[in-house]
Amino acid sequence: MRGVRSKDTSIELMVRRALHAKGYRYRLHEKHLPGTPDMVFPGRRKVIFIHGCFWHQHRGCPRAKLPTTNTEYWLPKLSRNVKRDQEAKRELAKLGWLTFVIWECELDEFDKTIRKAAQFLEMTAS
Ligand SMILES: [Zn+2]
């Protein structure tokens, strides 16, 4: 199976292309930011993470279902990922960044998901 840090996955490329086509410009995998967000929109102070449902344990999602074997291996590993994600989001918020997560399964409704991402990017702080 693919490692959790593997980047430039196809779902990520799909999202990037779609947002780029809408005119959004971004940086990728900014390592100086907590959690190394997949897409960074510096002018808007917003970041997008594109998460695989299994690796990041999308809550309530069928794709996040744990394997029935090797649970003593998977459980701590996956809960570490979840904890890391939560910490990254908290740290980003402290630094004034807004976070949006796109889940792998949401890409089944691709246009809708991209629309939601665009709404997030257009949203202004109130
Ligand atoms: Zn999911």
mmCIF file of N, CA and C and ligand atoms in Angstrom:
data_model
loop_
_atom_site.group_PDB
_atom_site.id
_atom_site.type_symbol
_atom_site.label_atom_id
_atom_site.label_comp_id
_atom_site.label_asym_id
_atom_site.label_seq_id
_atom_site.Cartn_x
_atom_site.Cartn_y
_atom_site.Cartn_z
ATOM 1 N N MET A 1 0.827 -1.204 0.000
ATOM 2 C CA MET A 1 0.000 0.000 0.000
ATOM 3 C C MET A 1 0.856 1.246 0.000
ATOM 4 N N ARG A 2 0.247 2.316 -0.496
ATOM 5 C CA ARG A 2 0.968 3.565 -0.605
ATOM 6 C C ARG A 2 1.244 4.172 0.759
ATOM 7 N N GLY A 3 2.373 4.798 0.902
ATOM 8 C CA GLY A 3 2.724 5.450 2.161
ATOM 9 C C GLY A 3 1.900 6.703 2.346
ATOM 10 N N VAL A 4 1.762 7.085 3.613
ATOM 11 C CA VAL A 4 0.885 8.214 3.922
ATOM 12 C C VAL A 4 1.457 9.532 3.405
ATOM 13 N N ARG A 5 2.741 9.613 3.304
ATOM 14 C CA ARG A 5 3.340 10.880 2.872
ATOM 15 C C ARG A 5 3.487 10.952 1.358
ATOM 16 N N SER A 6 3.077 9.930 0.662
ATOM 17 C CA SER A 6 3.274 9.961 -0.781
ATOM 18 C C SER A 6 2.463 11.101 -1.382
ATOM 19 N N LYS A 7 3.082 11.817 -2.264
ATOM 20 C CA LYS A 7 2.467 13.035 -2.789
ATOM 21 C C LYS A 7 2.210 12.876 -4.279
ATOM 22 N N ASP A 8 1.578 13.895 -4.835
ATOM 23 C CA ASP A 8 1.278 13.894 -6.257
ATOM 24 C C ASP A 8 0.454 12.680 -6.661
ATOM 25 N N THR A 9 -0.457 12.314 -5.802
ATOM 26 C CA THR A 9 -1.354 11.236 -6.142
ATOM 27 C C THR A 9 -2.344 11.737 -7.185
ATOM 28 N N SER A 10 -2.999 10.832 -7.822
ATOM 29 C CA SER A 10 -3.872 11.234 -8.925
ATOM 30 C C SER A 10 -5.044 12.094 -8.452
ATOM 31 N N ILE A 11 -5.605 11.798 -7.259
ATOM 32 C CA ILE A 11 -6.720 12.639 -6.804
ATOM 33 C C ILE A 11 -6.232 14.065 -6.571
ATOM 34 N N GLU A 12 -5.016 14.151 -6.074
ATOM 35 C CA GLU A 12 -4.476 15.482 -5.834
ATOM 36 C C GLU A 12 -4.291 16.233 -7.150
ATOM 37 N N LEU A 13 -3.808 15.533 -8.142
ATOM 38 C CA LEU A 13 -3.600 16.172 -9.446
ATOM 39 C C LEU A 13 -4.928 16.634 -10.048
ATOM 40 N N MET A 14 -5.978 15.827 -9.875
ATOM 41 C CA MET A 14 -7.292 16.198 -10.399
ATOM 42 C C MET A 14 -7.778 17.504 -9.778
ATOM 43 N N VAL A 15 -7.614 17.598 -8.465
ATOM 44 C CA VAL A 15 -8.065 18.804 -7.758
ATOM 45 C C VAL A 15 -7.245 20.008 -8.201
ATOM 46 N N ARG A 16 -5.938 19.816 -8.260
ATOM 47 C CA ARG A 16 -5.058 20.910 -8.681
ATOM 48 C C ARG A 16 -5.431 21.437 -10.048
ATOM 49 N N ARG A 17 -5.612 20.533 -10.986
ATOM 50 C CA ARG A 17 -5.957 20.940 -12.349
ATOM 51 C C ARG A 17 -7.258 21.718 -12.372
ATOM 52 N N ALA A 18 -8.245 21.233 -11.644
ATOM 53 C CA ALA A 18 -9.563 21.874 -11.668
ATOM 54 C C ALA A 18 -9.495 23.274 -11.075
ATOM 55 N N LEU A 19 -8.780 23.423 -9.964
ATOM 56 C CA LEU A 19 -8.700 24.747 -9.332
ATOM 57 C C LEU A 19 -7.839 25.693 -10.157
ATOM 58 N N HIS A 20 -6.826 25.151 -10.761
ATOM 59 C CA HIS A 20 -5.982 25.957 -11.641
ATOM 60 C C HIS A 20 -6.805 26.465 -12.813
ATOM 61 N N ALA A 21 -7.646 25.604 -13.365
ATOM 62 C CA ALA A 21 -8.507 25.984 -14.497
ATOM 63 C C ALA A 21 -9.480 27.088 -14.104
ATOM 64 N N LYS A 22 -9.836 27.132 -12.818
ATOM 65 C CA LYS A 22 -10.725 28.193 -12.339
ATOM 66 C C LYS A 22 -9.965 29.482 -12.043
ATOM 67 N N GLY A 23 -8.668 29.443 -12.232
ATOM 68 C CA GLY A 23 -7.874 30.653 -12.083
ATOM 69 C C GLY A 23 -7.158 30.789 -10.749
ATOM 70 N N TYR A 24 -7.276 29.784 -9.912
ATOM 71 C CA TYR A 24 -6.598 29.859 -8.611
ATOM 72 C C TYR A 24 -5.131 29.485 -8.761
ATOM 73 N N ARG A 25 -4.309 30.234 -8.052
ATOM 74 C CA ARG A 25 -2.877 29.951 -8.060
ATOM 75 C C ARG A 25 -2.448 29.599 -6.641
ATOM 76 N N TYR A 26 -1.534 28.670 -6.560
ATOM 77 C CA TYR A 26 -1.223 28.109 -5.253
ATOM 78 C C TYR A 26 0.204 27.590 -5.230
ATOM 79 N N ARG A 27 0.643 27.309 -4.041
ATOM 80 C CA ARG A 27 1.919 26.614 -3.872
ATOM 81 C C ARG A 27 1.639 25.219 -3.358
ATOM 82 N N LEU A 28 2.610 24.371 -3.514
ATOM 83 C CA LEU A 28 2.394 22.971 -3.145
ATOM 84 C C LEU A 28 3.276 22.561 -1.978
ATOM 85 N N HIS A 29 2.705 21.774 -1.100
ATOM 86 C CA HIS A 29 3.466 21.093 -0.045
ATOM 87 C C HIS A 29 4.442 22.009 0.672
ATOM 88 N N GLU A 30 3.900 23.072 1.245
ATOM 89 C CA GLU A 30 4.752 24.019 1.967
ATOM 90 C C GLU A 30 5.232 23.397 3.280
ATOM 91 N N LYS A 31 6.499 23.046 3.290
ATOM 92 C CA LYS A 31 7.020 22.315 4.442
ATOM 93 C C LYS A 31 7.157 23.174 5.692
ATOM 94 N N HIS A 32 7.191 24.511 5.500
ATOM 95 C CA HIS A 32 7.336 25.361 6.689
ATOM 96 C C HIS A 32 6.008 25.508 7.421
ATOM 97 N N LEU A 33 4.914 25.047 6.820
ATOM 98 C CA LEU A 33 3.611 25.139 7.488
ATOM 99 C C LEU A 33 3.275 23.817 8.169
ATOM 100 N N PRO A 34 2.555 23.894 9.306
ATOM 101 C CA PRO A 34 2.190 22.670 10.023
ATOM 102 C C PRO A 34 1.429 21.701 9.111
ATOM 103 N N GLY A 35 1.851 20.447 9.129
ATOM 104 C CA GLY A 35 1.156 19.418 8.363
ATOM 105 C C GLY A 35 1.498 19.384 6.884
ATOM 106 N N THR A 36 2.377 20.296 6.443
ATOM 107 C CA THR A 36 2.733 20.381 5.022
ATOM 108 C C THR A 36 1.490 20.306 4.121
ATOM 109 N N PRO A 37 0.690 21.378 4.136
ATOM 110 C CA PRO A 37 -0.565 21.345 3.366
ATOM 111 C C PRO A 37 -0.321 21.060 1.878
ATOM 112 N N ASP A 38 -1.263 20.340 1.275
ATOM 113 C CA ASP A 38 -1.106 19.960 -0.127
ATOM 114 C C ASP A 38 -1.150 21.170 -1.051
ATOM 115 N N MET A 39 -2.075 22.086 -0.748
ATOM 116 C CA MET A 39 -2.170 23.298 -1.558
ATOM 117 C C MET A 39 -2.227 24.503 -0.622
ATOM 118 N N VAL A 40 -1.429 25.513 -0.945
ATOM 119 C CA VAL A 40 -1.352 26.709 -0.108
ATOM 120 C C VAL A 40 -1.664 27.933 -0.970
ATOM 121 N N PHE A 41 -2.587 28.756 -0.459
ATOM 122 C CA PHE A 41 -3.003 29.971 -1.163
ATOM 123 C C PHE A 41 -2.581 31.152 -0.303
ATOM 124 N N PRO A 42 -1.324 31.602 -0.480
ATOM 125 C CA PRO A 42 -0.734 32.550 0.476
ATOM 126 C C PRO A 42 -1.518 33.861 0.588
ATOM 127 N N GLY A 43 -1.978 34.412 -0.518
ATOM 128 C CA GLY A 43 -2.693 35.688 -0.483
ATOM 129 C C GLY A 43 -3.986 35.587 0.312
ATOM 130 N N ARG A 44 -4.596 34.433 0.261
ATOM 131 C CA ARG A 44 -5.870 34.237 0.955
ATOM 132 C C ARG A 44 -5.677 33.668 2.352
ATOM 133 N N ARG A 45 -4.446 33.302 2.646
ATOM 134 C CA ARG A 45 -4.147 32.637 3.914
ATOM 135 C C ARG A 45 -5.045 31.426 4.151
ATOM 136 N N LYS A 46 -5.094 30.589 3.142
ATOM 137 C CA LYS A 46 -5.896 29.375 3.207
ATOM 138 C C LYS A 46 -5.096 28.193 2.679
ATOM 139 N N VAL A 47 -5.421 27.037 3.223
ATOM 140 C CA VAL A 47 -4.752 25.824 2.762
ATOM 141 C C VAL A 47 -5.799 24.741 2.506
ATOM 142 N N ILE A 48 -5.459 23.856 1.601
ATOM 143 C CA ILE A 48 -6.318 22.701 1.322
ATOM 144 C C ILE A 48 -5.491 21.433 1.506
ATOM 145 N N PHE A 49 -6.081 20.502 2.234
ATOM 146 C CA PHE A 49 -5.507 19.168 2.330
ATOM 147 C C PHE A 49 -6.363 18.218 1.503
ATOM 148 N N ILE A 50 -5.732 17.334 0.810
ATOM 149 C CA ILE A 50 -6.459 16.296 0.083
ATOM 150 C C ILE A 50 -6.116 14.976 0.756
ATOM 151 N N HIS A 51 -7.125 14.418 1.416
ATOM 152 C CA HIS A 51 -6.879 13.274 2.285
ATOM 153 C C HIS A 51 -7.452 11.986 1.721
ATOM 154 N N GLY A 52 -6.654 10.951 1.769
ATOM 155 C CA GLY A 52 -7.170 9.621 1.493
ATOM 156 C C GLY A 52 -8.009 9.173 2.682
ATOM 157 N N CYS A 53 -9.177 8.589 2.391
ATOM 158 C CA CYS A 53 -10.126 8.261 3.467
ATOM 159 C C CYS A 53 -9.553 7.225 4.426
ATOM 160 N N PHE A 54 -8.792 6.300 3.922
ATOM 161 C CA PHE A 54 -8.246 5.268 4.806
ATOM 162 C C PHE A 54 -7.111 5.822 5.658
ATOM 163 N N TRP A 55 -6.127 6.419 5.023
ATOM 164 C CA TRP A 55 -4.934 6.878 5.750
ATOM 165 C C TRP A 55 -5.254 7.944 6.786
ATOM 166 N N HIS A 56 -6.256 8.748 6.470
ATOM 167 C CA HIS A 56 -6.592 9.832 7.398
ATOM 168 C C HIS A 56 -7.887 9.557 8.145
ATOM 169 N N GLN A 57 -8.385 8.343 8.005
ATOM 170 C CA GLN A 57 -9.557 7.879 8.761
ATOM 171 C C GLN A 57 -10.742 8.832 8.696
ATOM 172 N N HIS A 58 -11.268 8.977 7.510
ATOM 173 C CA HIS A 58 -12.477 9.782 7.293
ATOM 174 C C HIS A 58 -13.603 9.197 8.133
ATOM 175 N N ARG A 59 -14.117 10.012 9.048
ATOM 176 C CA ARG A 59 -15.091 9.509 10.019
ATOM 177 C C ARG A 59 -16.397 9.061 9.345
ATOM 178 N N GLY A 60 -16.789 7.857 9.652
ATOM 179 C CA GLY A 60 -18.053 7.349 9.118
ATOM 180 C C GLY A 60 -17.996 6.911 7.660
ATOM 181 N N CYS A 61 -16.828 6.986 7.064
ATOM 182 C CA CYS A 61 -16.696 6.660 5.646
ATOM 183 C C CYS A 61 -16.380 5.170 5.459
ATOM 184 N N PRO A 62 -17.079 4.507 4.547
ATOM 185 C CA PRO A 62 -16.814 3.071 4.327
ATOM 186 C C PRO A 62 -15.370 2.795 3.908
ATOM 187 N N ARG A 63 -14.756 3.751 3.241
ATOM 188 C CA ARG A 63 -13.379 3.543 2.777
ATOM 189 C C ARG A 63 -12.373 3.624 3.915
ATOM 190 N N ALA A 64 -12.815 4.080 5.070
ATOM 191 C CA ALA A 64 -11.905 4.202 6.209
ATOM 192 C C ALA A 64 -11.937 2.943 7.077
ATOM 193 N N LYS A 65 -12.722 1.995 6.664
ATOM 194 C CA LYS A 65 -12.888 0.768 7.425
ATOM 195 C C LYS A 65 -11.543 0.074 7.647
ATOM 196 N N LEU A 66 -11.321 -0.318 8.888
ATOM 197 C CA LEU A 66 -10.042 -0.950 9.234
ATOM 198 C C LEU A 66 -9.978 -2.385 8.723
ATOM 199 N N PRO A 67 -8.781 -2.812 8.350
ATOM 200 C CA PRO A 67 -8.611 -4.218 7.995
ATOM 201 C C PRO A 67 -8.872 -5.077 9.230
ATOM 202 N N THR A 68 -9.337 -6.274 9.033
ATOM 203 C CA THR A 68 -9.648 -7.122 10.189
ATOM 204 C C THR A 68 -8.405 -7.846 10.692
ATOM 205 N N THR A 69 -7.364 -7.856 9.891
ATOM 206 C CA THR A 69 -6.114 -8.469 10.343
ATOM 207 C C THR A 69 -5.108 -7.366 10.654
ATOM 208 N N ASN A 70 -4.116 -7.714 11.435
ATOM 209 C CA ASN A 70 -3.039 -6.765 11.745
ATOM 210 C C ASN A 70 -3.517 -5.494 12.423
ATOM 211 N N THR A 71 -4.592 -5.584 13.187
ATOM 212 C CA THR A 71 -5.129 -4.364 13.798
ATOM 213 C C THR A 71 -4.118 -3.732 14.754
ATOM 214 N N GLU A 72 -3.286 -4.553 15.372
ATOM 215 C CA GLU A 72 -2.311 -3.987 16.315
ATOM 216 C C GLU A 72 -1.263 -3.153 15.570
ATOM 217 N N TYR A 73 -1.179 -3.376 14.275
ATOM 218 C CA TYR A 73 -0.291 -2.550 13.459
ATOM 219 C C TYR A 73 -1.019 -1.291 12.977
ATOM 220 N N TRP A 74 -2.230 -1.504 12.454
ATOM 221 C CA TRP A 74 -2.944 -0.392 11.828
ATOM 222 C C TRP A 74 -3.475 0.631 12.823
ATOM 223 N N LEU A 75 -4.033 0.144 13.931
ATOM 224 C CA LEU A 75 -4.691 1.071 14.860
ATOM 225 C C LEU A 75 -3.805 2.224 15.318
ATOM 226 N N PRO A 76 -2.633 1.909 15.891
ATOM 227 C CA PRO A 76 -1.789 3.028 16.350
ATOM 228 C C PRO A 76 -1.304 3.900 15.206
ATOM 229 N N LYS A 77 -1.036 3.253 14.089
ATOM 230 C CA LYS A 77 -0.522 3.995 12.934
ATOM 231 C C LYS A 77 -1.565 5.006 12.448
ATOM 232 N N LEU A 78 -2.781 4.539 12.297
ATOM 233 C CA LEU A 78 -3.833 5.407 11.767
ATOM 234 C C LEU A 78 -4.261 6.463 12.786
ATOM 235 N N SER A 79 -4.274 6.091 14.057
ATOM 236 C CA SER A 79 -4.676 7.113 15.031
ATOM 237 C C SER A 79 -3.585 8.182 15.150
ATOM 238 N N ARG A 80 -2.349 7.795 14.888
ATOM 239 C CA ARG A 80 -1.284 8.813 14.835
ATOM 240 C C ARG A 80 -1.548 9.794 13.695
ATOM 241 N N ASN A 81 -1.948 9.278 12.560
ATOM 242 C CA ASN A 81 -2.256 10.157 11.423
ATOM 243 C C ASN A 81 -3.358 11.140 11.776
ATOM 244 N N VAL A 82 -4.413 10.622 12.406
ATOM 245 C CA VAL A 82 -5.555 11.474 12.754
ATOM 246 C C VAL A 82 -5.125 12.562 13.726
ATOM 247 N N LYS A 83 -4.324 12.163 14.719
ATOM 248 C CA LYS A 83 -3.854 13.111 15.717
ATOM 249 C C LYS A 83 -2.985 14.194 15.048
ATOM 250 N N ARG A 84 -2.124 13.751 14.146
ATOM 251 C CA ARG A 84 -1.249 14.685 13.441
ATOM 252 C C ARG A 84 -2.084 15.689 12.634
ATOM 253 N N ASP A 85 -3.132 15.200 11.994
ATOM 254 C CA ASP A 85 -4.000 16.090 11.208
ATOM 255 C C ASP A 85 -4.665 17.136 12.095
ATOM 256 N N GLN A 86 -5.154 16.670 13.254
ATOM 257 C CA GLN A 86 -5.822 17.600 14.173
ATOM 258 C C GLN A 86 -4.854 18.662 14.668
ATOM 259 N N GLU A 87 -3.640 18.222 15.000
ATOM 260 C CA GLU A 87 -2.637 19.165 15.491
ATOM 261 C C GLU A 87 -2.270 20.177 14.413
ATOM 262 N N ALA A 88 -2.123 19.691 13.197
ATOM 263 C CA ALA A 88 -1.751 20.579 12.097
ATOM 264 C C ALA A 88 -2.819 21.645 11.914
ATOM 265 N N LYS A 89 -4.080 21.229 11.951
ATOM 266 C CA LYS A 89 -5.176 22.171 11.754
ATOM 267 C C LYS A 89 -5.183 23.232 12.858
ATOM 268 N N ARG A 90 -4.944 22.764 14.093
ATOM 269 C CA ARG A 90 -4.917 23.683 15.223
ATOM 270 C C ARG A 90 -3.759 24.678 15.096
ATOM 271 N N GLU A 91 -2.590 24.158 14.734
ATOM 272 C CA GLU A 91 -1.417 25.021 14.588
ATOM 273 C C GLU A 91 -1.631 26.033 13.461
ATOM 274 N N LEU A 92 -2.208 25.570 12.381
ATOM 275 C CA LEU A 92 -2.465 26.473 11.255
ATOM 276 C C LEU A 92 -3.414 27.591 11.676
ATOM 277 N N ALA A 93 -4.448 27.221 12.422
ATOM 278 C CA ALA A 93 -5.421 28.224 12.874
ATOM 279 C C ALA A 93 -4.730 29.276 13.740
ATOM 280 N N LYS A 94 -3.825 28.805 14.599
ATOM 281 C CA LYS A 94 -3.092 29.735 15.466
ATOM 282 C C LYS A 94 -2.291 30.730 14.650
ATOM 283 N N LEU A 95 -1.792 30.262 13.505
ATOM 284 C CA LEU A 95 -0.988 31.120 12.643
ATOM 285 C C LEU A 95 -1.852 31.937 11.684
ATOM 286 N N GLY A 96 -3.173 31.782 11.822
ATOM 287 C CA GLY A 96 -4.074 32.589 11.008
ATOM 288 C C GLY A 96 -4.437 31.984 9.658
ATOM 289 N N TRP A 97 -4.228 30.693 9.517
ATOM 290 C CA TRP A 97 -4.572 30.021 8.258
ATOM 291 C C TRP A 97 -5.886 29.257 8.414
ATOM 292 N N LEU A 98 -6.721 29.334 7.379
ATOM 293 C CA LEU A 98 -7.947 28.542 7.355
ATOM 294 C C LEU A 98 -7.694 27.256 6.574
ATOM 295 N N THR A 99 -8.265 26.183 7.081
ATOM 296 C CA THR A 99 -8.014 24.854 6.514
ATOM 297 C C THR A 99 -9.283 24.271 5.911
ATOM 298 N N PHE A 100 -9.124 23.653 4.764
ATOM 299 C CA PHE A 100 -10.230 22.944 4.117
ATOM 300 C C PHE A 100 -9.716 21.560 3.727
ATOM 301 N N VAL A 101 -10.527 20.555 4.010
ATOM 302 C CA VAL A 101 -10.112 19.185 3.681
ATOM 303 C C VAL A 101 -11.000 18.633 2.573
ATOM 304 N N ILE A 102 -10.380 18.124 1.558
ATOM 305 C CA ILE A 102 -11.106 17.395 0.517
ATOM 306 C C ILE A 102 -10.812 15.915 0.720
ATOM 307 N N TRP A 103 -11.881 15.135 0.899
ATOM 308 C CA TRP A 103 -11.719 13.697 1.091
ATOM 309 C C TRP A 103 -11.807 12.985 -0.250
ATOM 310 N N GLU A 104 -11.004 11.969 -0.329
ATOM 311 C CA GLU A 104 -10.946 11.137 -1.530
ATOM 312 C C GLU A 104 -12.349 10.743 -2.036
ATOM 313 N N CYS A 105 -13.223 10.321 -1.113
ATOM 314 C CA CYS A 105 -14.546 9.846 -1.537
ATOM 315 C C CYS A 105 -15.411 10.972 -2.091
ATOM 316 N N GLU A 106 -15.115 12.213 -1.699
ATOM 317 C CA GLU A 106 -15.916 13.338 -2.189
ATOM 318 C C GLU A 106 -15.661 13.599 -3.668
ATOM 319 N N LEU A 107 -14.582 13.028 -4.154
ATOM 320 C CA LEU A 107 -14.252 13.243 -5.555
ATOM 321 C C LEU A 107 -15.142 12.417 -6.479
ATOM 322 N N ASP A 108 -15.954 11.539 -5.885
ATOM 323 C CA ASP A 108 -16.980 10.870 -6.685
ATOM 324 C C ASP A 108 -17.960 11.890 -7.241
ATOM 325 N N GLU A 109 -18.119 12.973 -6.476
ATOM 326 C CA GLU A 109 -18.931 14.099 -6.969
ATOM 327 C C GLU A 109 -17.977 15.255 -7.219
ATOM 328 N N PHE A 110 -17.212 15.098 -8.247
ATOM 329 C CA PHE A 110 -16.062 15.958 -8.461
ATOM 330 C C PHE A 110 -16.434 17.439 -8.584
ATOM 331 N N ASP A 111 -17.392 17.737 -9.465
ATOM 332 C CA ASP A 111 -17.735 19.141 -9.710
ATOM 333 C C ASP A 111 -18.239 19.832 -8.445
ATOM 334 N N LYS A 112 -19.069 19.087 -7.721
ATOM 335 C CA LYS A 112 -19.617 19.630 -6.478
ATOM 336 C C LYS A 112 -18.491 19.926 -5.476
ATOM 337 N N THR A 113 -17.546 19.010 -5.389
ATOM 338 C CA THR A 113 -16.430 19.173 -4.456
ATOM 339 C C THR A 113 -15.553 20.361 -4.839
ATOM 340 N N ILE A 114 -15.303 20.492 -6.111
ATOM 341 C CA ILE A 114 -14.488 21.623 -6.568
ATOM 342 C C ILE A 114 -15.225 22.941 -6.311
ATOM 343 N N ARG A 115 -16.551 22.908 -6.491
ATOM 344 C CA ARG A 115 -17.347 24.102 -6.205
ATOM 345 C C ARG A 115 -17.232 24.480 -4.731
ATOM 346 N N LYS A 116 -17.301 23.462 -3.873
ATOM 347 C CA LYS A 116 -17.169 23.712 -2.435
ATOM 348 C C LYS A 116 -15.799 24.288 -2.097
ATOM 349 N N ALA A 117 -14.778 23.744 -2.739
ATOM 350 C CA ALA A 117 -13.413 24.237 -2.499
ATOM 351 C C ALA A 117 -13.298 25.694 -2.950
ATOM 352 N N ALA A 118 -13.906 26.002 -4.088
ATOM 353 C CA ALA A 118 -13.861 27.379 -4.600
ATOM 354 C C ALA A 118 -14.604 28.320 -3.651
ATOM 355 N N GLN A 119 -15.723 27.845 -3.107
ATOM 356 C CA GLN A 119 -16.466 28.656 -2.134
ATOM 357 C C GLN A 119 -15.600 28.954 -0.914
ATOM 358 N N PHE A 120 -14.918 27.942 -0.471
ATOM 359 C CA PHE A 120 -14.003 28.120 0.668
ATOM 360 C C PHE A 120 -12.958 29.179 0.345
ATOM 361 N N LEU A 121 -12.423 29.114 -0.874
ATOM 362 C CA LEU A 121 -11.361 30.047 -1.243
ATOM 363 C C LEU A 121 -11.896 31.479 -1.386
ATOM 364 N N GLU A 122 -13.159 31.609 -1.773
ATOM 365 C CA GLU A 122 -13.749 32.942 -1.954
ATOM 366 C C GLU A 122 -14.225 33.554 -0.651
ATOM 367 N N MET A 123 -14.472 32.683 0.317
ATOM 368 C CA MET A 123 -15.014 33.128 1.602
ATOM 369 C C MET A 123 -14.071 34.147 2.253
ATOM 370 N N THR A 124 -14.649 35.243 2.722
ATOM 371 C CA THR A 124 -13.815 36.231 3.387
ATOM 372 C C THR A 124 -14.093 36.201 4.884
ATOM 373 N N ALA A 125 -13.053 36.476 5.619
ATOM 374 C CA ALA A 125 -13.189 36.457 7.093
ATOM 375 C C ALA A 125 -14.188 37.518 7.502
ATOM 376 N N SER A 126 -15.056 37.183 8.429
ATOM 377 C CA SER A 126 -16.056 38.162 8.856
ATOM 378 C C SER A 126 -15.742 38.611 10.270
HETATM 379 ZN ZN ZN B 1 -14.331 9.196 2.757
#
